[in-house]
mmCIF file of the C-alpha atoms, coordinates in Angstrom:
data_MODEL
# 
_entry.id   MODEL 
# 
loop_
_atom_site.group_PDB 
_atom_site.id 
_atom_site.type_symbol 
_atom_site.label_atom_id 
_atom_site.label_alt_id 
_atom_site.label_comp_id 
_atom_site.label_asym_id 
_atom_site.label_entity_id 
_atom_site.label_seq_id 
_atom_site.pdbx_PDB_ins_code 
_atom_site.Cartn_x 
_atom_site.Cartn_y 
_atom_site.Cartn_z 
_atom_site.occupancy 
_atom_site.B_iso_or_equiv 
_atom_site.pdbx_formal_charge 
_atom_site.auth_seq_id 
_atom_site.auth_comp_id 
_atom_site.auth_asym_id 
_atom_site.auth_atom_id 
_atom_site.pdbx_PDB_model_num 
ATOM 1   C CA . UNK A 1 1   ? 71.578  154.585 126.610 1.00 0.00 ? 1   UNK A CA 1 
ATOM 2   C CA . UNK A 1 2   ? 70.413  153.528 129.941 1.00 0.00 ? 2   UNK A CA 1 
ATOM 3   C CA . UNK A 1 3   ? 72.410  151.400 132.360 1.00 0.00 ? 3   UNK A CA 1 
ATOM 4   C CA . UNK A 1 4   ? 70.216  148.254 132.172 1.00 0.00 ? 4   UNK A CA 1 
ATOM 5   C CA . UNK A 1 5   ? 70.340  148.204 128.330 1.00 0.00 ? 5   UNK A CA 1 
ATOM 6   C CA . UNK A 1 6   ? 74.160  148.498 128.279 1.00 0.00 ? 6   UNK A CA 1 
ATOM 7   C CA . UNK A 1 7   ? 74.394  145.779 130.920 1.00 0.00 ? 7   UNK A CA 1 
ATOM 8   C CA . UNK A 1 8   ? 72.117  143.490 128.897 1.00 0.00 ? 8   UNK A CA 1 
ATOM 9   C CA . UNK A 1 9   ? 74.173  144.098 125.728 1.00 0.00 ? 9   UNK A CA 1 
ATOM 10  C CA . UNK A 1 10  ? 77.439  143.366 127.593 1.00 0.00 ? 10  UNK A CA 1 
ATOM 11  C CA . UNK A 1 11  ? 75.937  140.211 129.082 1.00 0.00 ? 11  UNK A CA 1 
ATOM 12  C CA . UNK A 1 12  ? 74.683  139.095 125.643 1.00 0.00 ? 12  UNK A CA 1 
ATOM 13  C CA . UNK A 1 13  ? 78.112  139.752 124.101 1.00 0.00 ? 13  UNK A CA 1 
ATOM 14  C CA . UNK A 1 14  ? 79.844  137.797 126.900 1.00 0.00 ? 14  UNK A CA 1 
ATOM 15  C CA . UNK A 1 15  ? 77.500  134.823 126.522 1.00 0.00 ? 15  UNK A CA 1 
ATOM 16  C CA . UNK A 1 16  ? 77.959  134.909 122.720 1.00 0.00 ? 16  UNK A CA 1 
ATOM 17  C CA . UNK A 1 17  ? 81.745  134.949 123.108 1.00 0.00 ? 17  UNK A CA 1 
ATOM 18  C CA . UNK A 1 18  ? 81.726  131.970 125.488 1.00 0.00 ? 18  UNK A CA 1 
ATOM 19  C CA . UNK A 1 19  ? 79.302  130.078 123.210 1.00 0.00 ? 19  UNK A CA 1 
ATOM 20  C CA . UNK A 1 20  ? 81.635  130.670 120.263 1.00 0.00 ? 20  UNK A CA 1 
ATOM 21  C CA . UNK A 1 21  ? 84.662  129.445 122.271 1.00 0.00 ? 21  UNK A CA 1 
ATOM 22  C CA . UNK A 1 22  ? 82.803  126.285 123.360 1.00 0.00 ? 22  UNK A CA 1 
ATOM 23  C CA . UNK A 1 23  ? 81.737  125.622 119.744 1.00 0.00 ? 23  UNK A CA 1 
ATOM 24  C CA . UNK A 1 24  ? 85.334  126.137 118.509 1.00 0.00 ? 24  UNK A CA 1 
ATOM 25  C CA . UNK A 1 25  ? 86.808  123.751 121.110 1.00 0.00 ? 25  UNK A CA 1 
ATOM 26  C CA . UNK A 1 26  ? 84.185  121.073 120.366 1.00 0.00 ? 26  UNK A CA 1 
ATOM 27  C CA . UNK A 1 27  ? 84.903  121.357 116.638 1.00 0.00 ? 27  UNK A CA 1 
ATOM 28  C CA . UNK A 1 28  ? 88.653  121.072 117.215 1.00 0.00 ? 28  UNK A CA 1 
ATOM 29  C CA . UNK A 1 29  ? 88.188  118.092 119.554 1.00 0.00 ? 29  UNK A CA 1 
ATOM 30  C CA . UNK A 1 30  ? 86.075  116.230 116.982 1.00 0.00 ? 30  UNK A CA 1 
ATOM 31  C CA . UNK A 1 31  ? 88.612  116.937 114.246 1.00 0.00 ? 31  UNK A CA 1 
ATOM 32  C CA . UNK A 1 32  ? 91.506  115.686 116.392 1.00 0.00 ? 32  UNK A CA 1 
ATOM 33  C CA . UNK A 1 33  ? 89.580  112.499 117.236 1.00 0.00 ? 33  UNK A CA 1 
ATOM 34  C CA . UNK A 1 34  ? 88.783  111.940 113.551 1.00 0.00 ? 34  UNK A CA 1 
ATOM 35  C CA . UNK A 1 35  ? 92.420  112.452 112.481 1.00 0.00 ? 35  UNK A CA 1 
ATOM 36  C CA . UNK A 1 36  ? 93.734  110.105 115.172 1.00 0.00 ? 36  UNK A CA 1 
ATOM 37  C CA . UNK A 1 37  ? 91.225  107.436 114.104 1.00 0.00 ? 37  UNK A CA 1 
ATOM 38  C CA . UNK A 1 38  ? 92.359  107.796 110.486 1.00 0.00 ? 38  UNK A CA 1 
ATOM 39  C CA . UNK A 1 39  ? 96.035  107.611 111.406 1.00 0.00 ? 39  UNK A CA 1 
ATOM 40  C CA . UNK A 1 40  ? 95.632  104.663 113.742 1.00 0.00 ? 40  UNK A CA 1 
ATOM 41  C CA . UNK A 1 41  ? 93.663  102.844 111.051 1.00 0.00 ? 41  UNK A CA 1 
ATOM 42  C CA . UNK A 1 42  ? 96.600  102.930 108.639 1.00 0.00 ? 42  UNK A CA 1 
ATOM 43  C CA . UNK A 1 43  ? 98.465  99.686  108.771 1.00 0.00 ? 43  UNK A CA 1 
ATOM 44  C CA . UNK A 1 44  ? 101.844 98.951  107.290 1.00 0.00 ? 44  UNK A CA 1 
ATOM 45  C CA . UNK A 1 45  ? 101.591 95.864  105.093 1.00 0.00 ? 45  UNK A CA 1 
ATOM 46  C CA . UNK A 1 46  ? 104.119 93.193  106.041 1.00 0.00 ? 46  UNK A CA 1 
ATOM 47  C CA . UNK A 1 47  ? 107.016 92.493  103.728 1.00 0.00 ? 47  UNK A CA 1 
ATOM 48  C CA . UNK A 1 48  ? 108.747 89.123  103.407 1.00 0.00 ? 48  UNK A CA 1 
ATOM 49  C CA . UNK A 1 49  ? 112.290 88.619  102.166 1.00 0.00 ? 49  UNK A CA 1 
ATOM 50  C CA . UNK A 1 50  ? 113.421 85.229  100.876 1.00 0.00 ? 50  UNK A CA 1 
ATOM 51  C CA . UNK A 1 51  ? 117.142 84.583  100.526 1.00 0.00 ? 51  UNK A CA 1 
ATOM 52  C CA . UNK A 1 52  ? 119.813 81.921  100.880 1.00 0.00 ? 52  UNK A CA 1 
ATOM 53  C CA . UNK A 1 53  ? 122.581 82.544  103.411 1.00 0.00 ? 53  UNK A CA 1 
ATOM 54  C CA . UNK A 1 54  ? 126.217 81.317  103.377 1.00 0.00 ? 54  UNK A CA 1 
ATOM 55  C CA . UNK A 1 55  ? 125.209 77.895  104.700 1.00 0.00 ? 55  UNK A CA 1 
ATOM 56  C CA . UNK A 1 56  ? 122.937 77.531  101.615 1.00 0.00 ? 56  UNK A CA 1 
ATOM 57  C CA . UNK A 1 57  ? 119.917 77.389  103.914 1.00 0.00 ? 57  UNK A CA 1 
ATOM 58  C CA . UNK A 1 58  ? 116.914 79.143  102.370 1.00 0.00 ? 58  UNK A CA 1 
ATOM 59  C CA . UNK A 1 59  ? 115.478 81.705  104.764 1.00 0.00 ? 59  UNK A CA 1 
ATOM 60  C CA . UNK A 1 60  ? 112.330 83.789  104.826 1.00 0.00 ? 60  UNK A CA 1 
ATOM 61  C CA . UNK A 1 61  ? 112.090 86.790  107.107 1.00 0.00 ? 61  UNK A CA 1 
ATOM 62  C CA . UNK A 1 62  ? 108.895 88.764  107.619 1.00 0.00 ? 62  UNK A CA 1 
ATOM 63  C CA . UNK A 1 63  ? 108.882 92.385  108.762 1.00 0.00 ? 63  UNK A CA 1 
ATOM 64  C CA . UNK A 1 64  ? 106.011 94.574  109.948 1.00 0.00 ? 64  UNK A CA 1 
ATOM 65  C CA . UNK A 1 65  ? 107.873 97.796  110.739 1.00 0.00 ? 65  UNK A CA 1 
ATOM 66  C CA . UNK A 1 66  ? 108.027 100.769 108.349 1.00 0.00 ? 66  UNK A CA 1 
ATOM 67  C CA . UNK A 1 67  ? 111.797 100.584 107.835 1.00 0.00 ? 67  UNK A CA 1 
ATOM 68  C CA . UNK A 1 68  ? 114.063 97.571  107.350 1.00 0.00 ? 68  UNK A CA 1 
ATOM 69  C CA . UNK A 1 69  ? 117.828 97.992  107.086 1.00 0.00 ? 69  UNK A CA 1 
ATOM 70  C CA . UNK A 1 70  ? 119.874 95.190  105.532 1.00 0.00 ? 70  UNK A CA 1 
ATOM 71  C CA . UNK A 1 71  ? 123.598 94.803  106.136 1.00 0.00 ? 71  UNK A CA 1 
ATOM 72  C CA . UNK A 1 72  ? 126.372 93.045  108.035 1.00 0.00 ? 72  UNK A CA 1 
ATOM 73  C CA . UNK A 1 73  ? 125.905 95.200  111.128 1.00 0.00 ? 73  UNK A CA 1 
ATOM 74  C CA . UNK A 1 74  ? 124.127 93.214  113.890 1.00 0.00 ? 74  UNK A CA 1 
ATOM 75  C CA . UNK A 1 75  ? 122.085 96.360  114.651 1.00 0.00 ? 75  UNK A CA 1 
ATOM 76  C CA . UNK A 1 76  ? 120.359 96.053  111.250 1.00 0.00 ? 76  UNK A CA 1 
ATOM 77  C CA . UNK A 1 77  ? 116.837 94.675  111.232 1.00 0.00 ? 77  UNK A CA 1 
ATOM 78  C CA . UNK A 1 78  ? 118.028 92.037  108.746 1.00 0.00 ? 78  UNK A CA 1 
ATOM 79  C CA . UNK A 1 79  ? 121.691 91.234  109.493 1.00 0.00 ? 79  UNK A CA 1 
ATOM 80  C CA . UNK A 1 80  ? 123.372 89.114  106.793 1.00 0.00 ? 80  UNK A CA 1 
ATOM 81  C CA . UNK A 1 81  ? 126.659 87.219  107.104 1.00 0.00 ? 81  UNK A CA 1 
ATOM 82  C CA . UNK A 1 82  ? 128.180 88.074  103.724 1.00 0.00 ? 82  UNK A CA 1 
ATOM 83  C CA . UNK A 1 83  ? 131.603 89.714  103.393 1.00 0.00 ? 83  UNK A CA 1 
ATOM 84  C CA . UNK A 1 84  ? 130.542 91.474  100.183 1.00 0.00 ? 84  UNK A CA 1 
ATOM 85  C CA . UNK A 1 85  ? 127.743 93.360  101.978 1.00 0.00 ? 85  UNK A CA 1 
ATOM 86  C CA . UNK A 1 86  ? 128.392 96.704  103.687 1.00 0.00 ? 86  UNK A CA 1 
ATOM 87  C CA . UNK A 1 87  ? 127.587 97.277  107.351 1.00 0.00 ? 87  UNK A CA 1 
ATOM 88  C CA . UNK A 1 88  ? 124.429 99.181  106.392 1.00 0.00 ? 88  UNK A CA 1 
ATOM 89  C CA . UNK A 1 89  ? 123.933 98.177  102.768 1.00 0.00 ? 89  UNK A CA 1 
ATOM 90  C CA . UNK A 1 90  ? 120.342 98.914  101.761 1.00 0.00 ? 90  UNK A CA 1 
ATOM 91  C CA . UNK A 1 91  ? 117.009 99.984  103.232 1.00 0.00 ? 91  UNK A CA 1 
ATOM 92  C CA . UNK A 1 92  ? 113.410 99.049  102.573 1.00 0.00 ? 92  UNK A CA 1 
ATOM 93  C CA . UNK A 1 93  ? 110.993 101.728 103.761 1.00 0.00 ? 93  UNK A CA 1 
ATOM 94  C CA . UNK A 1 94  ? 107.230 102.106 103.611 1.00 0.00 ? 94  UNK A CA 1 
ATOM 95  C CA . UNK A 1 95  ? 105.870 105.546 102.799 1.00 0.00 ? 95  UNK A CA 1 
ATOM 96  C CA . UNK A 1 96  ? 103.313 107.035 100.416 1.00 0.00 ? 96  UNK A CA 1 
ATOM 97  C CA . UNK A 1 97  ? 101.475 103.674 100.621 1.00 0.00 ? 97  UNK A CA 1 
ATOM 98  C CA . UNK A 1 98  ? 104.329 101.827 98.873  1.00 0.00 ? 98  UNK A CA 1 
ATOM 99  C CA . UNK A 1 99  ? 107.477 99.925  99.761  1.00 0.00 ? 99  UNK A CA 1 
ATOM 100 C CA . UNK A 1 100 ? 110.686 101.586 98.529  1.00 0.00 ? 100 UNK A CA 1 
ATOM 101 C CA . UNK A 1 101 ? 114.196 100.148 98.132  1.00 0.00 ? 101 UNK A CA 1 
ATOM 102 C CA . UNK A 1 102 ? 117.178 102.457 98.604  1.00 0.00 ? 102 UNK A CA 1 
ATOM 103 C CA . UNK A 1 103 ? 120.930 101.834 98.490  1.00 0.00 ? 103 UNK A CA 1 
ATOM 104 C CA . UNK A 1 104 ? 122.759 103.352 101.471 1.00 0.00 ? 104 UNK A CA 1 
ATOM 105 C CA . UNK A 1 105 ? 125.945 104.259 99.558  1.00 0.00 ? 105 UNK A CA 1 
ATOM 106 C CA . UNK A 1 106 ? 127.213 100.698 99.854  1.00 0.00 ? 106 UNK A CA 1 
ATOM 107 C CA . UNK A 1 107 ? 130.609 99.732  98.475  1.00 0.00 ? 107 UNK A CA 1 
ATOM 108 C CA . UNK A 1 108 ? 129.341 97.114  95.997  1.00 0.00 ? 108 UNK A CA 1 
ATOM 109 C CA . UNK A 1 109 ? 125.976 98.730  95.296  1.00 0.00 ? 109 UNK A CA 1 
ATOM 110 C CA . UNK A 1 110 ? 122.547 97.150  95.094  1.00 0.00 ? 110 UNK A CA 1 
ATOM 111 C CA . UNK A 1 111 ? 121.012 95.551  92.017  1.00 0.00 ? 111 UNK A CA 1 
ATOM 112 C CA . UNK A 1 112 ? 117.241 95.363  91.560  1.00 0.00 ? 112 UNK A CA 1 
ATOM 113 C CA . UNK A 1 113 ? 116.040 92.955  88.894  1.00 0.00 ? 113 UNK A CA 1 
ATOM 114 C CA . UNK A 1 114 ? 119.671 92.831  87.647  1.00 0.00 ? 114 UNK A CA 1 
ATOM 115 C CA . UNK A 1 115 ? 119.883 96.631  87.193  1.00 0.00 ? 115 UNK A CA 1 
ATOM 116 C CA . UNK A 1 116 ? 121.951 98.958  89.367  1.00 0.00 ? 116 UNK A CA 1 
ATOM 117 C CA . UNK A 1 117 ? 119.855 100.834 91.909  1.00 0.00 ? 117 UNK A CA 1 
ATOM 118 C CA . UNK A 1 118 ? 120.677 104.536 91.629  1.00 0.00 ? 118 UNK A CA 1 
ATOM 119 C CA . UNK A 1 119 ? 117.646 106.186 93.254  1.00 0.00 ? 119 UNK A CA 1 
ATOM 120 C CA . UNK A 1 120 ? 115.015 104.967 95.718  1.00 0.00 ? 120 UNK A CA 1 
ATOM 121 C CA . UNK A 1 121 ? 112.669 102.695 93.779  1.00 0.00 ? 121 UNK A CA 1 
ATOM 122 C CA . UNK A 1 122 ? 109.188 101.296 94.418  1.00 0.00 ? 122 UNK A CA 1 
ATOM 123 C CA . UNK A 1 123 ? 109.171 97.503  94.803  1.00 0.00 ? 123 UNK A CA 1 
ATOM 124 C CA . UNK A 1 124 ? 106.415 94.927  94.315  1.00 0.00 ? 124 UNK A CA 1 
ATOM 125 C CA . UNK A 1 125 ? 106.071 91.209  94.929  1.00 0.00 ? 125 UNK A CA 1 
ATOM 126 C CA . UNK A 1 126 ? 108.430 89.142  92.847  1.00 0.00 ? 126 UNK A CA 1 
ATOM 127 C CA . UNK A 1 127 ? 111.102 91.833  92.597  1.00 0.00 ? 127 UNK A CA 1 
ATOM 128 C CA . UNK A 1 128 ? 114.589 90.515  93.228  1.00 0.00 ? 128 UNK A CA 1 
ATOM 129 C CA . UNK A 1 129 ? 117.471 92.562  94.554  1.00 0.00 ? 129 UNK A CA 1 
ATOM 130 C CA . UNK A 1 130 ? 121.070 91.630  95.145  1.00 0.00 ? 130 UNK A CA 1 
ATOM 131 C CA . UNK A 1 131 ? 123.291 92.846  97.956  1.00 0.00 ? 131 UNK A CA 1 
ATOM 132 C CA . UNK A 1 132 ? 126.799 91.487  97.459  1.00 0.00 ? 132 UNK A CA 1 
ATOM 133 C CA . UNK A 1 133 ? 126.428 87.764  96.757  1.00 0.00 ? 133 UNK A CA 1 
ATOM 134 C CA . UNK A 1 134 ? 123.012 87.433  98.411  1.00 0.00 ? 134 UNK A CA 1 
ATOM 135 C CA . UNK A 1 135 ? 119.881 87.482  96.252  1.00 0.00 ? 135 UNK A CA 1 
ATOM 136 C CA . UNK A 1 136 ? 116.643 88.571  97.961  1.00 0.00 ? 136 UNK A CA 1 
ATOM 137 C CA . UNK A 1 137 ? 113.099 88.041  96.669  1.00 0.00 ? 137 UNK A CA 1 
ATOM 138 C CA . UNK A 1 138 ? 110.331 90.338  97.893  1.00 0.00 ? 138 UNK A CA 1 
ATOM 139 C CA . UNK A 1 139 ? 106.852 89.102  98.748  1.00 0.00 ? 139 UNK A CA 1 
ATOM 140 C CA . UNK A 1 140 ? 104.042 91.510  99.632  1.00 0.00 ? 140 UNK A CA 1 
ATOM 141 C CA . UNK A 1 141 ? 100.477 90.540  100.515 1.00 0.00 ? 141 UNK A CA 1 
ATOM 142 C CA . UNK A 1 142 ? 97.998  91.326  97.749  1.00 0.00 ? 142 UNK A CA 1 
ATOM 143 C CA . UNK A 1 143 ? 100.659 91.578  95.048  1.00 0.00 ? 143 UNK A CA 1 
ATOM 144 C CA . UNK A 1 144 ? 100.676 87.895  94.140  1.00 0.00 ? 144 UNK A CA 1 
ATOM 145 C CA . UNK A 1 145 ? 98.810  88.465  90.857  1.00 0.00 ? 145 UNK A CA 1 
ATOM 146 C CA . UNK A 1 146 ? 101.350 91.094  89.829  1.00 0.00 ? 146 UNK A CA 1 
ATOM 147 C CA . UNK A 1 147 ? 104.197 88.722  90.700  1.00 0.00 ? 147 UNK A CA 1 
ATOM 148 C CA . UNK A 1 148 ? 102.662 85.917  88.624  1.00 0.00 ? 148 UNK A CA 1 
ATOM 149 C CA . UNK A 1 149 ? 102.174 88.255  85.663  1.00 0.00 ? 149 UNK A CA 1 
ATOM 150 C CA . UNK A 1 150 ? 105.763 89.485  85.978  1.00 0.00 ? 150 UNK A CA 1 
ATOM 151 C CA . UNK A 1 151 ? 107.147 85.925  86.050  1.00 0.00 ? 151 UNK A CA 1 
ATOM 152 C CA . UNK A 1 152 ? 105.050 84.825  83.081  1.00 0.00 ? 152 UNK A CA 1 
ATOM 153 C CA . UNK A 1 153 ? 106.182 87.841  81.038  1.00 0.00 ? 153 UNK A CA 1 
ATOM 154 C CA . UNK A 1 154 ? 109.796 87.074  81.979  1.00 0.00 ? 154 UNK A CA 1 
ATOM 155 C CA . UNK A 1 155 ? 109.311 83.480  80.779  1.00 0.00 ? 155 UNK A CA 1 
ATOM 156 C CA . UNK A 1 156 ? 107.868 84.797  77.513  1.00 0.00 ? 156 UNK A CA 1 
ATOM 157 C CA . UNK A 1 157 ? 111.013 86.888  76.949  1.00 0.00 ? 157 UNK A CA 1 
ATOM 158 C CA . UNK A 1 158 ? 113.281 83.918  77.606  1.00 0.00 ? 158 UNK A CA 1 
ATOM 159 C CA . UNK A 1 159 ? 111.427 81.613  75.165  1.00 0.00 ? 159 UNK A CA 1 
# 
């Protein structure tokens, strides 16, 4: 082969290699931008907890973070003044597009809908859970129809 032909082939191979690298980086950049847009678009639905404290004052607290710890410890997101509640009693966490309730090995345990909570459990609007002497009611946006259906079926059982 002659020198100019080899040079042209080497130049063509070099240009092809750089074109491939530019194409690969552009494809990766677009994919990263798409993934970040998808992740930033995910919103954690707020959760509201209704309960009555020691002073018999009804309270409603609304949370927008992915994890809510309930207990006597002031560092908890929802500190409760109740001697029958552990320092870090229970946790509500949002993952897999659902809110979950989990007991944190508390001394007196956690009851959900009057049943002992043994494993992390999915919660919906209208669910009630008890930590010590304090009864909490969960309210989630968009679950109001499920809560109404649950209450009406509970009334039907009591009649």
